[in-house]
Structure formats: C-alpha cells, structure tokens
PDB file of C-alpha atoms and ligand atoms in Angstrom:
ATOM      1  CA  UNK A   9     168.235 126.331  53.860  1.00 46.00           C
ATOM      2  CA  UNK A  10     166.011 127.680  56.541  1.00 51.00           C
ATOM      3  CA  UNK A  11     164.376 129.488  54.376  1.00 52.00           C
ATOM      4  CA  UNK A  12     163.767 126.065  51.994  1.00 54.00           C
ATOM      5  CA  UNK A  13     161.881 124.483  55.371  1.00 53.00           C
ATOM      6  CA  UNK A  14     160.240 127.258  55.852  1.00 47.00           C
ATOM      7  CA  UNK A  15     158.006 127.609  52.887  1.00 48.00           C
ATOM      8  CA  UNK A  16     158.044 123.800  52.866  1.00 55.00           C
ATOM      9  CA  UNK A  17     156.099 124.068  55.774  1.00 48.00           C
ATOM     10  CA  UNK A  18     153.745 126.414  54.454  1.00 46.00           C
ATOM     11  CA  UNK A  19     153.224 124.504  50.869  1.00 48.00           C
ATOM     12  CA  UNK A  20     152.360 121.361  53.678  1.00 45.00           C
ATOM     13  CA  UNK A  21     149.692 123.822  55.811  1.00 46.00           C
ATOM     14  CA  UNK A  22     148.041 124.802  52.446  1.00 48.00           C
ATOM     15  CA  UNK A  23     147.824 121.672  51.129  1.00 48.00           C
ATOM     16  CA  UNK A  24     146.157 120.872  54.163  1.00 50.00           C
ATOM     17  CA  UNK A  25     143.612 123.710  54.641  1.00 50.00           C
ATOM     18  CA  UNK A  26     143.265 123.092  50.959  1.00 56.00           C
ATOM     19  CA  UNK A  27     141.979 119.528  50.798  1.00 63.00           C
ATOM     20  CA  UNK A  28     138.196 119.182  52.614  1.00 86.00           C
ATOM     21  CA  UNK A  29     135.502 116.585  53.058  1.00 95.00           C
ATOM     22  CA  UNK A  30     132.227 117.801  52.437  1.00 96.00           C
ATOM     23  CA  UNK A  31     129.428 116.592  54.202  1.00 97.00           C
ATOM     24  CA  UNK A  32     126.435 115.273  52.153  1.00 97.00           C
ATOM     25  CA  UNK A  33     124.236 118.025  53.343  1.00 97.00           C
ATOM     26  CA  UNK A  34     126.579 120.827  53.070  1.00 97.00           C
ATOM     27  CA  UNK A  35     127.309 119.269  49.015  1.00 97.00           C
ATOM     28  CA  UNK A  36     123.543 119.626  48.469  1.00 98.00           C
ATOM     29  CA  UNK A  37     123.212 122.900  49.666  1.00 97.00           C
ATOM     30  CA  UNK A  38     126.465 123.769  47.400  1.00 97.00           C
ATOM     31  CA  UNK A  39     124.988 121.644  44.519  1.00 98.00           C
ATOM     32  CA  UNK A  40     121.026 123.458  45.002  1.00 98.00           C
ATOM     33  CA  UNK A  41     122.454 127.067  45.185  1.00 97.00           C
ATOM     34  CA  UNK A  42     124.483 126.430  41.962  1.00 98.00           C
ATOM     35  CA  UNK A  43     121.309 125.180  39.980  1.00 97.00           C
ATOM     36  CA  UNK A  44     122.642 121.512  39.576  1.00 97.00           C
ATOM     37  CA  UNK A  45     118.925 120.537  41.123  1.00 97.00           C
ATOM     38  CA  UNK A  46     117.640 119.062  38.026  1.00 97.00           C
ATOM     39  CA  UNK A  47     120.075 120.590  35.670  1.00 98.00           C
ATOM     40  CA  UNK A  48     119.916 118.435  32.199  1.00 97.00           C
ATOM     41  CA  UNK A  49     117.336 116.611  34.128  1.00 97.00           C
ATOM     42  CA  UNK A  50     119.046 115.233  36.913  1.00 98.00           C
ATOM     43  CA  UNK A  51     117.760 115.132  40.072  1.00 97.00           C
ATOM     44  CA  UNK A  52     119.864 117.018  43.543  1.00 98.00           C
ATOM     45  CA  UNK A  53     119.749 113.476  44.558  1.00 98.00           C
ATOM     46  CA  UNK A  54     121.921 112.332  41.262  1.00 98.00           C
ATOM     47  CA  UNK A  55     124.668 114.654  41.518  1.00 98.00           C
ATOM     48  CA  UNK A  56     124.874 113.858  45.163  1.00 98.00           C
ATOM     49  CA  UNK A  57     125.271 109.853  44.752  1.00 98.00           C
ATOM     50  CA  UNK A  58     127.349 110.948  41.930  1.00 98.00           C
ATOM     51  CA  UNK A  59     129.641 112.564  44.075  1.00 98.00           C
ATOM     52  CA  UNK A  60     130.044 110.190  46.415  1.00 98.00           C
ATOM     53  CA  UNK A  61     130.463 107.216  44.472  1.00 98.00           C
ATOM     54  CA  UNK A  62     133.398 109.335  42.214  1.00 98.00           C
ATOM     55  CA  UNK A  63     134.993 111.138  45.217  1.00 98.00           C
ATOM     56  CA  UNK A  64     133.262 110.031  48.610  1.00 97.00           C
ATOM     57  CA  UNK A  65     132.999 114.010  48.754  1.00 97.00           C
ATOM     58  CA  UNK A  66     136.673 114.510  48.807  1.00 97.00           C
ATOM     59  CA  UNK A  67     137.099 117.909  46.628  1.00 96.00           C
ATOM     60  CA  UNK A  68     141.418 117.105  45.995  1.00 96.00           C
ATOM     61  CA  UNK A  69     140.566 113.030  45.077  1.00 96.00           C
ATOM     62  CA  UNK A  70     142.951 112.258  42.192  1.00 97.00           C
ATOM     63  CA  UNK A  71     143.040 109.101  40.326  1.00 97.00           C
ATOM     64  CA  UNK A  72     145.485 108.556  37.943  1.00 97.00           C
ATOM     65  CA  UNK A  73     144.061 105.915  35.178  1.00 96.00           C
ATOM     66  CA  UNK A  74     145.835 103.502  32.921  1.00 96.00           C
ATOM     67  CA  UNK A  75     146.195 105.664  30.001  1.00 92.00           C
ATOM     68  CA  UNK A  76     148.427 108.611  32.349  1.00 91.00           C
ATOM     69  CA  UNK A  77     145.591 110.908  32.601  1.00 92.00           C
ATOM     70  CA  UNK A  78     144.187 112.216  35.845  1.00 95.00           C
ATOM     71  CA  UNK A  79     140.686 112.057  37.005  1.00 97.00           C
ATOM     72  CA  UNK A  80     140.370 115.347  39.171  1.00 97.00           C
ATOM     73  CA  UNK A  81     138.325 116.288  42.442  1.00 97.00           C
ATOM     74  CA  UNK A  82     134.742 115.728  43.520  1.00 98.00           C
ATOM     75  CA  UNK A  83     133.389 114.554  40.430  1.00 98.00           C
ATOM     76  CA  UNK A  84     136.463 113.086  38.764  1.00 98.00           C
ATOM     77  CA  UNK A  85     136.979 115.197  35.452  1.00 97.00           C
ATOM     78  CA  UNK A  86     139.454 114.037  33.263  1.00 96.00           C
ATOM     79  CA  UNK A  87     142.320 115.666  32.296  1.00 93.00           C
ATOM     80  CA  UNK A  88     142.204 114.343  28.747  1.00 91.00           C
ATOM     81  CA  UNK A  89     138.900 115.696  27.559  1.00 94.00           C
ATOM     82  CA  UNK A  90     138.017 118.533  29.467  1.00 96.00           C
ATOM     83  CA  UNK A  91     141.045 120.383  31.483  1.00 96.00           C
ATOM     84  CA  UNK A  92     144.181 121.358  31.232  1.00 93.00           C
ATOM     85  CA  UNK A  93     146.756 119.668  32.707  1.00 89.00           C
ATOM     86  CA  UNK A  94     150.671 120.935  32.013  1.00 76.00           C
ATOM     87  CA  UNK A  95     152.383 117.849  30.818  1.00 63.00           C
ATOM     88  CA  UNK A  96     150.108 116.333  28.292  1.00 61.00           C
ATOM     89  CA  UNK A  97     148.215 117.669  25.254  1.00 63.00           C
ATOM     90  CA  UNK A  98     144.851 117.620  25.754  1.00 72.00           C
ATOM     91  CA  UNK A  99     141.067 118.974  24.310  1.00 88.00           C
ATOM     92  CA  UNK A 100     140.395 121.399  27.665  1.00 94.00           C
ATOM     93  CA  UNK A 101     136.831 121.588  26.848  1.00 95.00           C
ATOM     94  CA  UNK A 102     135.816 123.619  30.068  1.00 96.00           C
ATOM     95  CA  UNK A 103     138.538 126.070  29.810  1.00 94.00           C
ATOM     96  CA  UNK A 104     139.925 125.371  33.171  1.00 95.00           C
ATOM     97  CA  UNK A 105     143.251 124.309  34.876  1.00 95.00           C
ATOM     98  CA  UNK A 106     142.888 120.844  36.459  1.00 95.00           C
ATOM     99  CA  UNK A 107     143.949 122.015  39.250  1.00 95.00           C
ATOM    100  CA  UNK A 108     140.976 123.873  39.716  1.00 96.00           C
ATOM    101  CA  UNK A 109     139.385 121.332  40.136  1.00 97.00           C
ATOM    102  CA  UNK A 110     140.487 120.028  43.477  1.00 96.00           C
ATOM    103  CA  UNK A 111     140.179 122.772  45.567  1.00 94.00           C
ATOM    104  CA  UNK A 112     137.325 123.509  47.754  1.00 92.00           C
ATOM    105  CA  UNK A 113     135.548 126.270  45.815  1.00 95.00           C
ATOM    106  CA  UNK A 114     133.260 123.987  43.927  1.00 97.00           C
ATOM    107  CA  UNK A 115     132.354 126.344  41.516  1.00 97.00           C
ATOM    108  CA  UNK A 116     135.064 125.556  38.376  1.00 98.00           C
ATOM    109  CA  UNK A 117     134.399 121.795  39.085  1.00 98.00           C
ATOM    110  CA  UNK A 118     130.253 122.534  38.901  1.00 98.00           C
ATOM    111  CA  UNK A 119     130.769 124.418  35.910  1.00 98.00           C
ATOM    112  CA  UNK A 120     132.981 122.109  34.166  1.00 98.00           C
ATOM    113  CA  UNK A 121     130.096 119.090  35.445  1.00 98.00           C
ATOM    114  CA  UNK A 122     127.454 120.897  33.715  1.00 98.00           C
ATOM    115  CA  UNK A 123     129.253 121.275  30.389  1.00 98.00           C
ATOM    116  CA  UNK A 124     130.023 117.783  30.190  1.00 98.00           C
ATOM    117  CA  UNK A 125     126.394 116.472  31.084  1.00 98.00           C
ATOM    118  CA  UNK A 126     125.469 118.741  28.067  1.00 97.00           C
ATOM    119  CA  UNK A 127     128.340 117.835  25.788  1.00 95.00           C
ATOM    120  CA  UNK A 128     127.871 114.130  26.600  1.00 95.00           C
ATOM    121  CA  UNK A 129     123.693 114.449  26.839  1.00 87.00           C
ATOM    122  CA  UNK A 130     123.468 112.918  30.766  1.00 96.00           C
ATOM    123  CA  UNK A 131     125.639 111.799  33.457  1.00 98.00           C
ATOM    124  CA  UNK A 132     126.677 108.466  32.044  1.00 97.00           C
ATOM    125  CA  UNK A 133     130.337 109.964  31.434  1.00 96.00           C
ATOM    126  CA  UNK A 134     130.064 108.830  35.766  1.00 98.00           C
ATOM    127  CA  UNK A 135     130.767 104.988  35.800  1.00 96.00           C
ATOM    128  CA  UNK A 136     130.084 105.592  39.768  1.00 96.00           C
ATOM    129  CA  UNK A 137     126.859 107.045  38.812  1.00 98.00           C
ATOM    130  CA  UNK A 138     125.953 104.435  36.437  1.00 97.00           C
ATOM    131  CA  UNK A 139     127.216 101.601  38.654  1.00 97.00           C
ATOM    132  CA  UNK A 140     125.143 103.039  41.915  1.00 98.00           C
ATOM    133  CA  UNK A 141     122.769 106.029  40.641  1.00 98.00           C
ATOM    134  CA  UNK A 142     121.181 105.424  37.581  1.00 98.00           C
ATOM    135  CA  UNK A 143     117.664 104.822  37.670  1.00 96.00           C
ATOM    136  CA  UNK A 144     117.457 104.193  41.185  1.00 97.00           C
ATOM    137  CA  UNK A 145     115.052 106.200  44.248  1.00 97.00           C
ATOM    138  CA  UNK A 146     117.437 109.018  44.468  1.00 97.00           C
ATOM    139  CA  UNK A 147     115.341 111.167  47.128  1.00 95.00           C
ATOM    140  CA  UNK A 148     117.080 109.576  49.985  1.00 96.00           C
ATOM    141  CA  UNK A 149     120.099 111.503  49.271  1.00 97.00           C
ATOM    142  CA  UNK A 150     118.944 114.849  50.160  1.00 96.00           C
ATOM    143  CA  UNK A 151     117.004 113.780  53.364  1.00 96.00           C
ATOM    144  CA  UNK A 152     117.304 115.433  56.251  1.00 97.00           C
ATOM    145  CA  UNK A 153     119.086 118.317  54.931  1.00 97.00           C
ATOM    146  CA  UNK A 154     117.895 121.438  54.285  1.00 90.00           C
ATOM    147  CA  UNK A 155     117.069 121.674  50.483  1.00 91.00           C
ATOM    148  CA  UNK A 156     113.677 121.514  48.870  1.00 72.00           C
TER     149      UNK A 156
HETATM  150  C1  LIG B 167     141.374 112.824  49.594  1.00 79.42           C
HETATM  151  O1  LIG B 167     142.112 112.684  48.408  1.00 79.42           O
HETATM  152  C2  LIG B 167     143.495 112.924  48.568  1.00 79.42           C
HETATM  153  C3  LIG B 167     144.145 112.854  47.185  1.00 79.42           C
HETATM  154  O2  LIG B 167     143.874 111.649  46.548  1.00 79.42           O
HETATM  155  C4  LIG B 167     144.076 111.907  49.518  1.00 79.42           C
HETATM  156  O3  LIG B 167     145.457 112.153  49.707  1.00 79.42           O
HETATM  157  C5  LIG B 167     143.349 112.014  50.843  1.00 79.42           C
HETATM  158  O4  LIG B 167     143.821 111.016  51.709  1.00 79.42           O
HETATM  159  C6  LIG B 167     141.850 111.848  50.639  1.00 79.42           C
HETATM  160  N1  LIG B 167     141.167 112.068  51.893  1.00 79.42           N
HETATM  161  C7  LIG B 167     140.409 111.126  52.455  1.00 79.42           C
HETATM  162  C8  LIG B 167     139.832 111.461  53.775  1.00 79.42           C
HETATM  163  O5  LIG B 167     140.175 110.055  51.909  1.00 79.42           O
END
C-alpha cells in the first residue's frame, strides 16, 4: 500500500516536470537550431504561428478527435498516420512512439514535423496554420528574440 502511494506520487511529480510551456522565443531558438528556419520553404515565423495555433506551445497538448485518434504535443501529430500509438493499428510513418511526442525534448516531434511537410509537400496538414498562418506577414513572430 505505501509503497502504491509512493510511486503514485512520483508518476504525479514526473508528469509534472514533464509537461512545459515554451515561450515563443525560447521555441524559435529550438525551431532555428534544428534547421526548421525555412525548411520545405517555410519561414521560422510559420512553424512558430504553427505552433501556437496547434498547441499554444504546450509540448504534452493532446486532443483526442472524433475518429479515436490522438493529435499529440506541440504540433499535434496524429496518431493515425504518423506514430505509434499501442491500442490502434496505425501507418507510423515517422517511426516514433506517440508518446514521444509530448515530452519536452522537441527533437522526435521536429523530426516527425519535417517528414510530414515533405510527405504532404507544405504545412497545410496544420488546419491552425492554414486558419491563422498561411500567407500572412509572418516576421512578427520571431521579433524580439534572438534569431536571425
Ligand atoms: C497542456 O496540455 C495538457 C494535456 O492536454 C493539459 O492537461 C494542460 O492543462 C495544458 N497546459 C496548459 C497550461 O494549458
């Protein structure tokens, strides 16, 4: 019993320490050291307002959608297509649990983001993106923080 509570606990202070916020500066710093700047032809500023309108930033965001799969972390993957989730069969096109894609290590997520802007030629797989993003002055996204 005690023991039970105990790791309880701990799976709650994980969970915790897991989940983050980024800040939009901190993102595009994450996004320009992992080459998303322009990747497929996408501006920093695109995968930013991307981001936000999908997540609002928040890397363990999970939606679940209508036909019971998941759309997973900071840029919403779904579980259908493109990870692999236990209960369901799916494609897992990027090779990668879904729950690596909600955890604050961006890089799985990033990696996964770029396949599917190649695999689906652009970012229009983003309804946020489309909805917000698309075609739209996307410096002001980066300004004031400290990417080129
Ligand atoms: C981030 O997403 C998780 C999972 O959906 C949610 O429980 C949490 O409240 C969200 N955090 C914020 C600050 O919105």
């Amino acid at each position: 019993m005690k023991t039970a509570s105990i790791l309880a606990l701990i799976g709650c202070l994980v969970t915790v320490t897991e989940s983050r916020i980024y800040t939009r500066c901190k993102l595009a710093k994450i996004f320009s050291r992992a080459s998303l700047d322009n990747y497929g032809g996408f501006s920093l500023g695109n995968w930013i307002c991307m981001a936000y309108y999908e997540s609002h930033y928040n890397t363990t965001a999970q939606t679940v959608l209508d036909d019971g799969s998941i759309d997973y972390g900071i840029f919403q993957i779904n579980s259908f297509t493109w990870c692999r989730q236990a209960q369901t069969q799916e494609k897992n096109h990027c090779h990668v649990a879904c729950s690596a894609l909600i955890t604050d290590d961006l890089t799985d997520a990033i990696i996964c983001a770029k396949k599917i802007v190649k695999e689906t030629e652009g970012m229009n797989y983003w309804q946020g993106w489309k909805k917000h993003c698309e075609g739209r002055d996307m410096s002001e996204w980066k300004r004031g923080c400290e990417v080129s």
